Coordinates of C-alpha atoms and ligand atoms in Angstrom, one line a residue:
M1 CA 117.7 122.7 123.4
V2 CA 114.7 124.8 124.6
I3 CA 113.3 127.5 122.4
S4 CA 110.8 130.2 122.9
V5 CA 108.3 130.9 120.1
P6 CA 106.5 134.3 120.3
H7 CA 103.2 134.8 118.6
A8 CA 103.6 135.9 114.9
N9 CA 101.6 138.9 113.6
R10 CA 102.4 138.2 109.9
L11 CA 104.8 136.0 107.8
Q12 CA 106.2 137.1 104.5
G13 CA 109.0 135.9 102.2
T14 CA 110.5 133.2 100.1
I15 CA 111.8 129.8 101.3
H16 CA 113.9 127.2 99.7
V17 CA 113.0 124.1 101.6
P18 CA 115.9 121.5 101.9
G19 CA 116.2 118.5 99.6
D20 CA 113.7 115.6 99.9
K21 CA 114.7 113.1 102.7
S22 CA 113.3 110.0 101.0
I23 CA 115.0 110.8 97.7
S24 CA 118.3 111.7 99.4
H25 CA 118.5 108.3 101.1
R26 CA 117.7 106.5 97.9
G27 CA 120.3 108.5 95.9
V28 CA 123.1 107.3 98.2
I29 CA 121.8 103.7 98.1
F30 CA 121.5 103.5 94.3
G31 CA 124.7 105.6 93.8
A32 CA 126.6 103.0 95.8
L33 CA 125.2 100.1 93.9
A34 CA 125.8 101.7 90.5
Q35 CA 128.9 101.6 88.3
G36 CA 130.6 104.9 88.2
T37 CA 129.9 108.3 89.7
T38 CA 126.6 109.6 91.0
R39 CA 126.2 113.3 91.8
L40 CA 123.4 114.3 94.1
E41 CA 122.6 118.1 94.1
N42 CA 120.3 119.6 96.8
F43 CA 121.0 116.6 99.0
L44 CA 119.4 116.8 102.5
M45 CA 122.3 117.5 104.9
A46 CA 120.4 116.3 108.0
D47 CA 121.1 113.6 110.6
D48 CA 119.0 110.8 109.0
C49 CA 120.6 111.1 105.6
I50 CA 124.1 111.6 107.0
N51 CA 123.6 108.2 108.8
T52 CA 122.9 106.6 105.5
I53 CA 126.1 108.1 104.1
K54 CA 128.1 106.8 107.1
I55 CA 126.8 103.3 106.7
F56 CA 127.8 103.1 103.0
R57 CA 131.3 104.5 103.9
Q58 CA 131.5 101.6 106.4
M59 CA 130.8 99.3 103.5
G60 CA 133.7 100.7 101.5
I61 CA 131.9 103.3 99.3
E62 CA 133.7 106.6 98.8
I63 CA 131.3 109.5 99.3
D64 CA 132.4 113.1 99.2
I65 CA 130.4 116.1 100.5
K66 CA 131.0 119.2 98.4
G67 CA 129.9 122.6 99.4
H68 CA 126.6 122.8 101.3
N69 CA 124.5 120.1 99.8
T70 CA 126.2 118.2 97.0
V71 CA 127.1 114.6 97.5
V72 CA 129.3 112.6 95.1
V73 CA 129.1 108.8 95.4
Q74 CA 131.7 106.5 93.7
G75 CA 129.6 103.4 93.1
K76 CA 131.1 100.0 93.0
G77 CA 128.3 98.0 91.3
I78 CA 125.6 95.7 92.7
Y79 CA 128.2 93.3 94.1
G80 CA 130.7 96.0 95.2
L81 CA 129.9 96.5 98.9
S82 CA 132.3 95.1 101.4
A83 CA 131.8 93.7 104.9
P84 CA 131.6 96.5 107.4
K85 CA 133.7 96.7 110.5
G86 CA 131.4 97.2 113.5
Q87 CA 127.7 97.7 113.7
L88 CA 125.8 99.8 111.1
D89 CA 123.9 102.5 113.0
A90 CA 120.9 104.0 111.3
G91 CA 120.4 106.4 114.2
N92 CA 116.8 107.7 114.2
S93 CA 116.1 106.8 110.6
G94 CA 113.4 104.1 109.9
T95 CA 114.0 104.5 106.2
T96 CA 117.7 103.7 106.5
A97 CA 117.1 100.6 108.7
R98 CA 114.3 99.1 106.7
L99 CA 115.8 99.7 103.3
L100 CA 119.2 98.5 104.4
M101 CA 117.8 95.3 105.8
G102 CA 116.5 94.3 102.4
L103 CA 119.8 95.3 100.7
L104 CA 122.0 93.6 103.3
A105 CA 120.0 90.3 103.1
G106 CA 121.4 90.0 99.5
Q107 CA 125.1 90.6 100.4
D108 CA 127.7 87.8 100.7
F109 CA 128.7 89.0 104.2
D110 CA 127.2 89.3 107.7
S111 CA 126.3 92.6 109.3
I112 CA 124.5 94.0 112.3
L113 CA 122.1 96.9 112.0
T114 CA 121.1 99.0 114.9
G115 CA 119.6 102.4 115.8
D116 CA 118.9 104.9 118.6
D117 CA 116.5 104.3 121.4
S118 CA 113.5 105.5 119.4
L119 CA 114.3 103.3 116.3
R120 CA 115.0 100.2 118.5
K121 CA 111.3 100.4 119.6
R122 CA 109.9 100.6 116.0
P123 CA 108.6 97.4 114.4
M124 CA 110.9 95.7 112.0
D125 CA 108.7 92.5 111.6
R126 CA 107.1 94.2 108.6
V127 CA 110.3 93.7 106.6
V128 CA 111.8 90.7 108.5
I129 CA 108.7 88.5 107.8
P130 CA 108.7 88.9 104.0
L131 CA 112.6 88.9 103.8
R132 CA 112.6 85.6 105.7
Q133 CA 110.1 84.2 103.1
M134 CA 112.8 85.1 100.5
G135 CA 115.3 83.0 102.4
A136 CA 117.0 85.8 104.3
R137 CA 118.5 85.0 107.7
L138 CA 117.7 87.9 110.1
M139 CA 118.0 87.5 113.9
G140 CA 116.9 90.0 116.5
I141 CA 117.8 89.6 120.2
E142 CA 115.8 86.8 121.9
N143 CA 114.1 86.2 118.5
K144 CA 112.3 89.5 118.6
E145 CA 112.0 91.6 115.5
F146 CA 113.5 94.9 116.8
L147 CA 116.9 96.4 116.2
P148 CA 119.7 95.5 116.7
I149 CA 119.2 92.8 114.0
T150 CA 122.0 90.5 112.7
I151 CA 121.8 89.8 109.0
L152 CA 123.6 86.6 108.0
G153 CA 124.1 87.3 104.3
K154 CA 127.3 85.1 103.9
G155 CA 126.4 82.1 101.7
A156 CA 122.7 83.0 101.7
T157 CA 120.7 82.8 98.4
L158 CA 117.5 84.8 98.0
K159 CA 114.4 83.4 96.3
S160 CA 111.9 85.5 94.5
I161 CA 108.6 86.5 96.3
D162 CA 105.0 87.1 95.5
Y163 CA 104.0 89.2 98.5
T164 CA 100.8 91.0 99.5
M165 CA 101.7 93.8 101.9
P166 CA 99.4 94.2 104.9
V167 CA 100.2 97.9 105.2
A168 CA 100.8 100.6 102.5
S169 CA 104.5 101.3 103.3
A170 CA 107.1 102.7 101.0
Q171 CA 109.8 101.3 103.3
V172 CA 108.6 97.7 103.2
K173 CA 108.1 97.9 99.4
S174 CA 111.6 99.4 98.9
S175 CA 113.2 96.9 101.2
L176 CA 111.7 94.1 99.1
I177 CA 112.7 95.8 95.8
L178 CA 116.3 96.0 97.0
A179 CA 116.3 92.4 98.2
S180 CA 114.7 91.2 94.9
M181 CA 117.7 92.6 93.0
Y182 CA 119.6 89.6 94.4
A183 CA 116.9 87.0 94.0
D184 CA 116.8 84.1 91.6
N185 CA 113.8 85.3 89.6
S186 CA 111.2 88.1 89.2
S187 CA 109.2 89.1 92.3
H188 CA 105.7 90.6 92.6
I189 CA 104.8 93.0 95.4
H190 CA 101.1 93.9 95.9
Q191 CA 100.3 97.1 97.8
P192 CA 97.0 97.8 99.6
A193 CA 97.3 101.4 98.4
I194 CA 100.0 103.3 96.5
S195 CA 102.7 104.8 98.7
R196 CA 105.6 107.0 97.7
D197 CA 107.3 105.6 94.6
H198 CA 110.8 107.2 94.7
T199 CA 112.5 103.7 94.8
E200 CA 110.7 102.6 91.7
I201 CA 111.5 105.9 89.9
M202 CA 115.1 105.9 90.9
L203 CA 115.8 102.3 90.1
E204 CA 114.5 102.8 86.6
S205 CA 116.6 106.0 86.1
F206 CA 119.7 104.1 87.1
G207 CA 119.0 101.7 84.3
G208 CA 117.3 99.0 86.4
R209 CA 114.3 96.9 85.3
I210 CA 111.0 97.4 87.3
H211 CA 107.4 97.4 86.2
T212 CA 104.4 99.0 88.0
D213 CA 100.8 98.1 87.2
G214 CA 98.4 99.9 89.5
E215 CA 99.2 98.6 93.0
T216 CA 101.4 95.7 91.8
I217 CA 105.1 96.0 91.3
T218 CA 107.2 93.5 89.4
T219 CA 110.9 93.6 90.1
Y220 CA 113.8 91.6 88.6
P221 CA 117.3 90.5 89.4
Q222 CA 119.4 93.4 88.2
P223 CA 122.5 92.9 86.0
E224 CA 124.0 96.4 86.4
L225 CA 123.1 100.0 87.4
Y226 CA 124.8 103.1 86.1
G227 CA 125.7 106.3 88.0
Q228 CA 123.5 109.4 87.5
D229 CA 123.4 113.2 88.1
L230 CA 120.3 113.9 90.1
L231 CA 118.8 117.3 91.2
I232 CA 116.8 116.4 94.3
P233 CA 113.6 118.5 94.7
G234 CA 112.7 120.2 97.9
D235 CA 110.9 118.1 100.5
I236 CA 107.1 118.6 100.5
S237 CA 107.1 117.1 104.1
S238 CA 109.3 120.0 105.2
A239 CA 107.4 122.6 103.0
A240 CA 104.2 121.4 104.9
Y241 CA 105.2 123.5 108.0
F242 CA 105.5 126.7 106.0
L243 CA 102.4 126.0 103.9
T244 CA 100.5 125.7 107.2
A245 CA 102.1 128.7 108.9
A246 CA 101.2 130.9 105.9
L247 CA 97.6 129.7 105.9
L248 CA 97.1 130.3 109.7
V249 CA 99.0 133.5 110.5
P250 CA 96.9 136.5 109.3
D251 CA 98.0 138.6 106.3
S252 CA 100.8 136.2 105.4
E253 CA 102.2 135.2 102.0
I254 CA 105.0 132.7 101.5
I255 CA 106.6 131.5 98.3
L256 CA 108.1 128.0 98.6
K257 CA 110.6 127.4 95.8
N258 CA 111.3 124.1 94.0
V259 CA 109.0 121.8 96.1
G260 CA 108.6 118.2 95.0
I261 CA 105.1 117.5 93.9
N262 CA 105.3 113.8 93.0
P263 CA 101.6 112.8 93.2
T264 CA 102.4 110.0 95.7
R265 CA 103.5 112.7 98.1
S266 CA 101.3 115.7 97.4
G267 CA 98.1 114.7 99.3
I268 CA 98.5 117.7 101.6
L269 CA 98.0 120.1 98.6
D270 CA 94.7 118.3 97.7
V271 CA 93.5 118.4 101.3
Y272 CA 94.3 122.1 101.9
K273 CA 92.6 123.1 98.6
A274 CA 89.5 121.1 99.7
M275 CA 89.6 123.0 103.0
G276 CA 89.5 126.3 101.1
A277 CA 93.2 127.3 101.1
S278 CA 94.7 129.8 98.7
I279 CA 97.5 127.8 97.2
N280 CA 98.9 128.5 93.8
I281 CA 101.3 126.0 92.1
E282 CA 103.2 128.4 89.9
R283 CA 105.9 126.7 87.9
I284 CA 106.5 123.0 87.3
Y285 CA 110.2 122.3 86.8
S286 CA 110.8 119.3 84.6
G287 CA 112.6 116.6 86.6
G288 CA 110.8 113.8 84.8
K289 CA 108.9 111.6 87.2
E290 CA 110.0 113.7 90.2
P291 CA 108.4 117.1 89.2
S292 CA 108.7 120.2 91.4
A293 CA 107.0 123.6 91.6
D294 CA 107.1 127.0 93.2
I295 CA 104.1 127.2 95.5
T296 CA 102.6 130.5 96.7
V297 CA 100.4 130.2 99.8
K298 CA 98.3 133.0 101.5
S299 CA 96.4 133.2 104.7
S300 CA 93.0 131.6 104.2
S301 CA 89.7 130.8 106.0
L302 CA 89.6 127.0 106.2
K303 CA 86.7 124.6 106.6
G304 CA 86.8 121.1 108.1
T305 CA 87.2 117.9 106.0
V306 CA 87.5 114.1 106.0
I307 CA 90.9 112.5 105.3
E308 CA 90.9 108.8 104.8
G309 CA 91.6 105.7 102.6
S310 CA 94.1 105.9 99.8
L311 CA 94.8 109.5 100.6
I312 CA 96.6 108.5 103.8
P313 CA 99.8 107.2 102.4
R314 CA 100.1 110.3 100.2
L315 CA 100.3 112.5 103.3
I316 CA 101.2 110.2 106.2
D317 CA 104.0 112.4 107.6
E318 CA 102.0 115.6 107.1
L319 CA 99.0 114.5 109.3
P320 CA 100.2 116.1 112.5
I321 CA 100.6 119.6 110.8
I322 CA 97.3 119.1 109.0
A323 CA 95.7 118.4 112.4
L324 CA 97.0 121.8 113.6
A325 CA 95.4 123.5 110.5
A326 CA 92.2 121.7 111.3
T327 CA 92.1 123.3 114.8
Q328 CA 91.7 126.7 113.0
A329 CA 89.2 125.4 110.4
E330 CA 85.4 126.0 110.7
G331 CA 83.7 122.7 111.6
T332 CA 84.8 119.1 112.1
T333 CA 87.8 117.4 110.6
I334 CA 88.0 113.6 110.7
I335 CA 91.3 111.7 110.1
K336 CA 90.8 108.0 109.8
D337 CA 92.6 104.9 108.4
A338 CA 95.8 106.3 109.8
E339 CA 96.9 103.6 112.4
E340 CA 100.4 103.8 110.8
L341 CA 100.9 107.0 112.7
K342 CA 101.4 104.9 115.8
V343 CA 104.7 103.4 114.7
K344 CA 106.6 106.5 113.6
E345 CA 109.3 108.3 115.6
S346 CA 106.6 108.6 118.3
D347 CA 103.0 107.4 118.4
R348 CA 101.9 110.4 116.3
I349 CA 98.2 110.0 117.2
D350 CA 99.0 110.4 120.9
S351 CA 101.6 113.0 120.5
T352 CA 99.6 115.2 118.1
V353 CA 96.5 115.0 120.3
G354 CA 98.6 115.6 123.5
I355 CA 100.4 118.7 122.1
L356 CA 97.3 120.3 120.5
K357 CA 95.1 119.7 123.6
K358 CA 97.7 121.2 125.8
I359 CA 97.8 124.4 123.7
G360 CA 94.0 124.7 123.7
A361 CA 92.6 122.7 120.7
N362 CA 89.4 120.7 120.7
I363 CA 90.8 117.3 119.5
E364 CA 90.2 113.7 120.4
S365 CA 92.1 110.5 119.4
T366 CA 90.4 107.6 117.8
P367 CA 91.9 104.1 117.3
D368 CA 92.9 105.0 113.7
G369 CA 93.2 108.8 113.7
M370 CA 91.7 111.9 115.3
I371 CA 88.6 114.1 115.3
I372 CA 89.1 117.9 115.5
Q373 CA 86.5 120.6 116.1
G374 CA 87.5 124.1 115.1
P375 CA 88.2 126.9 115.3
S376 CA 89.8 127.1 118.7
P377 CA 92.0 129.9 120.1
L378 CA 95.4 128.5 121.1
F379 CA 97.3 129.7 124.2
G380 CA 101.1 129.7 124.5
T381 CA 102.4 127.1 127.1
Q382 CA 105.3 124.7 127.7
L383 CA 105.4 121.9 125.0
R384 CA 107.5 118.7 125.2
P385 CA 107.3 117.0 121.8
G386 CA 109.9 114.4 122.8
S387 CA 112.3 112.8 120.3
D388 CA 110.2 113.3 117.2
H389 CA 111.3 116.0 114.6
R390 CA 107.9 116.3 113.1
M391 CA 106.2 117.0 116.4
V392 CA 108.8 119.7 117.3
M393 CA 108.1 121.4 114.0
M394 CA 104.3 121.1 114.4
A395 CA 104.5 122.5 118.0
T396 CA 106.6 125.5 116.7
I397 CA 104.0 126.4 114.1
A398 CA 101.3 126.0 116.8
G399 CA 103.3 128.5 118.8
L400 CA 103.2 131.1 116.0
I401 CA 99.4 131.3 116.1
A402 CA 99.0 130.9 119.9
Q403 CA 98.5 133.9 122.1
G404 CA 101.6 134.8 124.2
S405 CA 104.7 132.8 124.0
T406 CA 105.2 129.0 123.6
T407 CA 108.2 127.1 125.0
I408 CA 109.4 124.1 123.0
H409 CA 111.6 121.5 124.8
D410 CA 113.7 119.0 122.9
A411 CA 113.8 121.4 119.9
N412 CA 117.2 120.0 118.7
W413 CA 115.4 117.0 117.2
V414 CA 114.7 119.2 114.1
N415 CA 118.2 118.2 113.1
I416 CA 116.8 114.8 112.0
S417 CA 115.3 116.4 108.9
Y418 CA 115.5 120.2 108.9
P419 CA 118.5 121.8 110.7
D420 CA 117.7 125.3 109.3
F421 CA 114.0 125.2 110.4
F422 CA 114.1 127.8 113.2
A423 CA 116.3 130.2 111.2
Q424 CA 113.9 130.0 108.3
I425 CA 110.9 130.6 110.4
E426 CA 112.5 133.7 112.1
A427 CA 113.4 135.2 108.7
L428 CA 109.7 135.2 107.7
R429 CA 108.5 137.3 110.6
C430 CA 107.5 140.9 109.9
Ligands
SPQ501 O1 112.7 107.3 108.1 P1 111.6 107.5 109.1 O2 112.2 107.7 110.4 O3 110.6 106.3 109.1 O4 110.8 108.8 108.6 C1 109.5 109.2 108.4 C2 109.4 110.8 108.8 O5 108.5 111.2 109.4 O6 110.4 111.4 108.4 C3 108.4 108.4 109.3 F1 108.6 108.5 110.5 O7 109.1 109.1 107.1 C4 108.9 107.9 106.4 C5 107.4 107.8 105.9 O8 106.6 107.9 107.0 C6 109.8 107.9 105.2 C7 109.4 106.9 104.1 C8 110.4 106.6 103.1 O9 111.3 107.4 102.8 O10 110.2 105.5 102.4 C9 108.2 106.3 104.1 C10 107.2 106.5 105.1 O11 107.1 105.4 106.0 P2 106.3 104.1 105.6 O12 106.4 103.3 106.9 O13 104.9 104.5 105.4 O14 106.9 103.4 104.5

């Protein structure tokens, strides 16, 4: 799909961003492993999460989709999954692949996990290595740690692990938490910095035992989990595009309803406030450890900043759109300690710099991030973000502030996380 994005003069309105992708995946996983019914309201109906649903259906779990975004999972307990017929296809979703690898390592059946062209190039050694230390038997083709990977669960027994993670990754942590539910004893996972904690929060809310002390997590073999009703907050990673559009398009004001503001995810709000953004967090909905808020954002004059260290895992998926904001900020913005961007759906350092340079920005890549000088006028052109949903959405927001019209190729990739993205953008123009 190719779309044309004309320059925007002003954006105004209210947006309900779709449900959080990370939480939606985990809701299906824990719902399937719990006893009884789990009802997930405001579930993200997008390709990545639909692939997670399909995989659990293949393992014998009944999952109904009701209305637009309610998912009802009939859980069968921790030992209730059955051997799938055929390969389990995670599509484009790294979260599905990596979390499932940990879960499948603990099942008494064999399985094969695969993905699309992009996912088959993403590194799986980060989960394969510690899972093998637990006794899991995982085999890639020609002994390489890329999908497709065969998981020989039948007859395997998992040992507990004391593991220091080399990178701050919620997917690695979550994979190990899921495997450790089937281990012989308690496990300890040490993180270099705190990444999103949705797995820890959700396991606890389903009645599981888990303990977090700073960067260290202790997990236990779980006797039983219990189905829950969950209201999934809006995805701050999706809200990020509208936050940025409102900041950069003159005379704009957007209200974002019910956005998840879990502190392990809300780094973008801290960065934009430090850059001088007018952002008002209006109402905190309860939601226990997954709080959410209505956020009002207005056009603002921004100044450059430095983004580094423990802040990075709190905004890793937002860095491409923050880089766009930095092209319009006064002065220099430096993003460092962000090598992880290289192993996402694309090399997001290369793709961010490539797209923004092409549209007129002053931006250079560094080995672990990028340096941006602003402000620079942007000029509409042809952009090819490739098969990365976040790059398509960033390029679209760049098109709104560029002079003239911008053409975005491969625009259909938004379906990975945000099928209504273009319709919602258009509704805000005035
Ligand atoms: O699922 P996938 O494809 O890895 O999705 C991405 C995204 O941009 O949507 C990353 F490409 O988000 C990851 C995120 O970067 C989702 C995630 C999670 O739900 O646990 C954690 C982050 O990855 P990581 O490697 O830092 O754990």
